[in-house]
């Protein structure tokens, strides 16, 4: 039977398994088809759909683009691991296999570059090791998902060129990217050891109750704001490697690196102080990225952070829907309540308050705040200002007055970059000064200047009553073609006609993660599209419901999300999924029996 020839558009259509010819065809069949359609209109390429035996690889031409300018066609290659000589490398726990997938994806990318072809592509890899759909190893088999531009002159099929691509370039790329005899096995082992060590270090951080661990000799600064690779020596200024201050130095033992020392950031309130340009933000940023494993040579391989750590910032202009920001913002002018605060245009301080409360609601265990991206009036209020304003004139309780009880009452730690105010000395458990890119423990000196005051006034309130998120307004807009959700780069998602700005979700590192967010949102909009697991979260859901749903899919969460085999998705935390939903401008929120907004 011939497969349906319409390009897949909507979530409903996508949810169906692709109907390809299940009969396995030979390379000769592929050659014959290409010779037959050579020179014909582009649509005839649809005849390629199917499965081909290009031993040892099985090639599935899963989706054929409708025209030369449409998004590329999708081709999946499957092969048993023993055929690659990789069964030993795939022997191990999940982090080791994840690292193997990541390594092979990068090897394919470099094989594609080596072939000099622009017609084949794989997902884009960065400094992090992320679970991706581009390469997946399951049950002794490996699947690679590639993008293919089917060659044409105008709209006319270039069959010979396609033949060379499928029967020469593609097998060569797969062989040199995947077969162990073509791989740098020493580099592969390093890749796997490094990833496995990061997983072990993360476990240690969690067990010890630390926020993070930064190993001595780590290299934290990056090459440029838009270039995440490690900073290079330029001859003028040195690149300073990290060294823990003695009082915070701990030793950990990792399965491959063995015993190593570094700085543990304990739970509680940690201040990073120091003069401008001395490396405060760079350290905080490295801690923020420590939720991910990094590739060997990155410099941050041995920085690990509690996976439930959220970097929060001011984000004026964002929409807020039914968030209880009253721990930070009391009644607004003219008696406007902040227990179920809603706005289409939050200020610096209200947006930062909402970001924190929503992160807590989503399960954050530690917060990272940088003065560079915080609202000053949210962070501090100094004595002269406190004296000037009468009670009731200032709705904001600055983070300064809350941070300690946030830890004492809710167990949530904070790491703060504060170069401009010593007021925080009174509430900090420790103060680390960055001096020429090196940390020093200056807690004692800071205590002498500003001894800890009486515990801050009011306890940090318990979490607000169950807040349920509801996407009804978006569902009602869905047309016959299904919902329209598109990710653009790392920081933007288009849903129907709305652009959701995710640039404040600073721990998103890859456009593939943002595409995953888009897929999850689309799935939620169609109520699962027939998949019972998804429909269980129902029309409205708490962040916890969503977390449980996504966790229930285990390592196959990305494929369970996309409904068809996309090769350009990467793992993303539930924290970011919830952050995305909270930013939707037409979100509705229910609590108890009532609709808040
Ligand atoms: P701060 O937040 O204290 O003002 P930053 O962290 O922004 O300082 O760092 C200032 C500059 O120094 C940045 O350009 C950064 O890349 C660079 N830098 C940071 N850490 C190091 C380091 N360990 N070695 C060399 N340069 C560094
Ligand atoms: Mg800074």
JSON list of C-alpha atoms and ligand atoms in Angstrom, two decimals, residues 220-222 231 238-241 275-283 370 372 417 437, ligand 1:
[
{"chain": "A", "resi": 220, "resn": "UNK", "atom": "CA", "xyz": [34.77, 28.60, 33.85]},
{"chain": "A", "resi": 221, "resn": "UNK", "atom": "CA", "xyz": [34.92, 31.65, 31.54]},
{"chain": "A", "resi": 222, "resn": "UNK", "atom": "CA", "xyz": [33.53, 31.32, 28.03]},
{"chain": "A", "resi": 231, "resn": "UNK", "atom": "CA", "xyz": [37.95, 30.99, 26.90]},
{"chain": "A", "resi": 238, "resn": "UNK", "atom": "CA", "xyz": [45.60, 34.73, 31.77]},
{"chain": "A", "resi": 239, "resn": "UNK", "atom": "CA", "xyz": [42.67, 32.36, 31.93]},
{"chain": "A", "resi": 240, "resn": "UNK", "atom": "CA", "xyz": [42.54, 31.57, 35.64]},
{"chain": "A", "resi": 241, "resn": "UNK", "atom": "CA", "xyz": [41.56, 28.06, 36.62]},
{"chain": "A", "resi": 275, "resn": "UNK", "atom": "CA", "xyz": [34.74, 44.08, 42.62]},
{"chain": "A", "resi": 276, "resn": "UNK", "atom": "CA", "xyz": [33.28, 44.45, 39.18]},
{"chain": "A", "resi": 277, "resn": "UNK", "atom": "CA", "xyz": [34.86, 42.23, 36.53]},
{"chain": "A", "resi": 278, "resn": "UNK", "atom": "CA", "xyz": [36.37, 39.82, 39.05]},
{"chain": "A", "resi": 279, "resn": "UNK", "atom": "CA", "xyz": [34.45, 36.76, 37.89]},
{"chain": "A", "resi": 280, "resn": "UNK", "atom": "CA", "xyz": [31.29, 36.65, 40.03]},
{"chain": "A", "resi": 281, "resn": "UNK", "atom": "CA", "xyz": [28.78, 36.21, 37.23]},
{"chain": "A", "resi": 282, "resn": "UNK", "atom": "CA", "xyz": [31.04, 33.72, 35.50]},
{"chain": "A", "resi": 283, "resn": "UNK", "atom": "CA", "xyz": [31.06, 31.47, 38.58]},
{"chain": "A", "resi": 370, "resn": "UNK", "atom": "CA", "xyz": [22.69, 37.73, 39.82]},
{"chain": "A", "resi": 372, "resn": "UNK", "atom": "CA", "xyz": [23.27, 42.01, 36.80]},
{"chain": "A", "resi": 417, "resn": "UNK", "atom": "CA", "xyz": [25.85, 37.67, 43.25]},
{"chain": "A", "resi": 437, "resn": "UNK", "atom": "CA", "xyz": [38.77, 35.25, 39.30]},
{"chain": "B", "resi": 1, "resn": "LIG", "atom": "P1", "xyz": [31.69, 40.20, 37.52]},
{"chain": "B", "resi": 1, "resn": "LIG", "atom": "O1", "xyz": [30.38, 39.52, 37.50]},
{"chain": "B", "resi": 1, "resn": "LIG", "atom": "O2", "xyz": [32.42, 40.00, 38.79]},
{"chain": "B", "resi": 1, "resn": "LIG", "atom": "O3", "xyz": [31.60, 41.64, 37.16]},
{"chain": "B", "resi": 1, "resn": "LIG", "atom": "P2", "xyz": [32.32, 38.52, 35.24]},
{"chain": "B", "resi": 1, "resn": "LIG", "atom": "O4", "xyz": [32.07, 37.17, 35.75]},
{"chain": "B", "resi": 1, "resn": "LIG", "atom": "O5", "xyz": [31.32, 39.13, 34.34]},
{"chain": "B", "resi": 1, "resn": "LIG", "atom": "O6", "xyz": [32.64, 39.53, 36.42]},
{"chain": "B", "resi": 1, "resn": "LIG", "atom": "O7", "xyz": [33.73, 38.46, 34.52]},
{"chain": "B", "resi": 1, "resn": "LIG", "atom": "C1", "xyz": [34.32, 39.60, 33.94]},
{"chain": "B", "resi": 1, "resn": "LIG", "atom": "C2", "xyz": [35.19, 39.19, 32.77]},
{"chain": "B", "resi": 1, "resn": "LIG", "atom": "O8", "xyz": [36.25, 38.34, 33.19]},
{"chain": "B", "resi": 1, "resn": "LIG", "atom": "C3", "xyz": [34.42, 38.40, 31.71]},
{"chain": "B", "resi": 1, "resn": "LIG", "atom": "O9", "xyz": [34.82, 38.83, 30.44]},
{"chain": "B", "resi": 1, "resn": "LIG", "atom": "C4", "xyz": [34.86, 36.98, 31.95]},
{"chain": "B", "resi": 1, "resn": "LIG", "atom": "O10", "xyz": [34.83, 36.23, 30.77]},
{"chain": "B", "resi": 1, "resn": "LIG", "atom": "C5", "xyz": [36.26, 37.13, 32.46]},
{"chain": "B", "resi": 1, "resn": "LIG", "atom": "N1", "xyz": [36.61, 36.04, 33.36]},
{"chain": "B", "resi": 1, "resn": "LIG", "atom": "C6", "xyz": [35.82, 35.50, 34.30]},
{"chain": "B", "resi": 1, "resn": "LIG", "atom": "N2", "xyz": [36.43, 34.50, 34.95]},
{"chain": "B", "resi": 1, "resn": "LIG", "atom": "C7", "xyz": [37.67, 34.40, 34.40]},
{"chain": "B", "resi": 1, "resn": "LIG", "atom": "C8", "xyz": [38.79, 33.55, 34.63]},
{"chain": "B", "resi": 1, "resn": "LIG", "atom": "N3", "xyz": [38.75, 32.59, 35.56]},
{"chain": "B", "resi": 1, "resn": "LIG", "atom": "N4", "xyz": [39.88, 33.74, 33.87]},
{"chain": "B", "resi": 1, "resn": "LIG", "atom": "C9", "xyz": [39.91, 34.70, 32.94]},
{"chain": "B", "resi": 1, "resn": "LIG", "atom": "N5", "xyz": [38.89, 35.53, 32.67]},
{"chain": "B", "resi": 1, "resn": "LIG", "atom": "C10", "xyz": [37.77, 35.40, 33.38]}
]
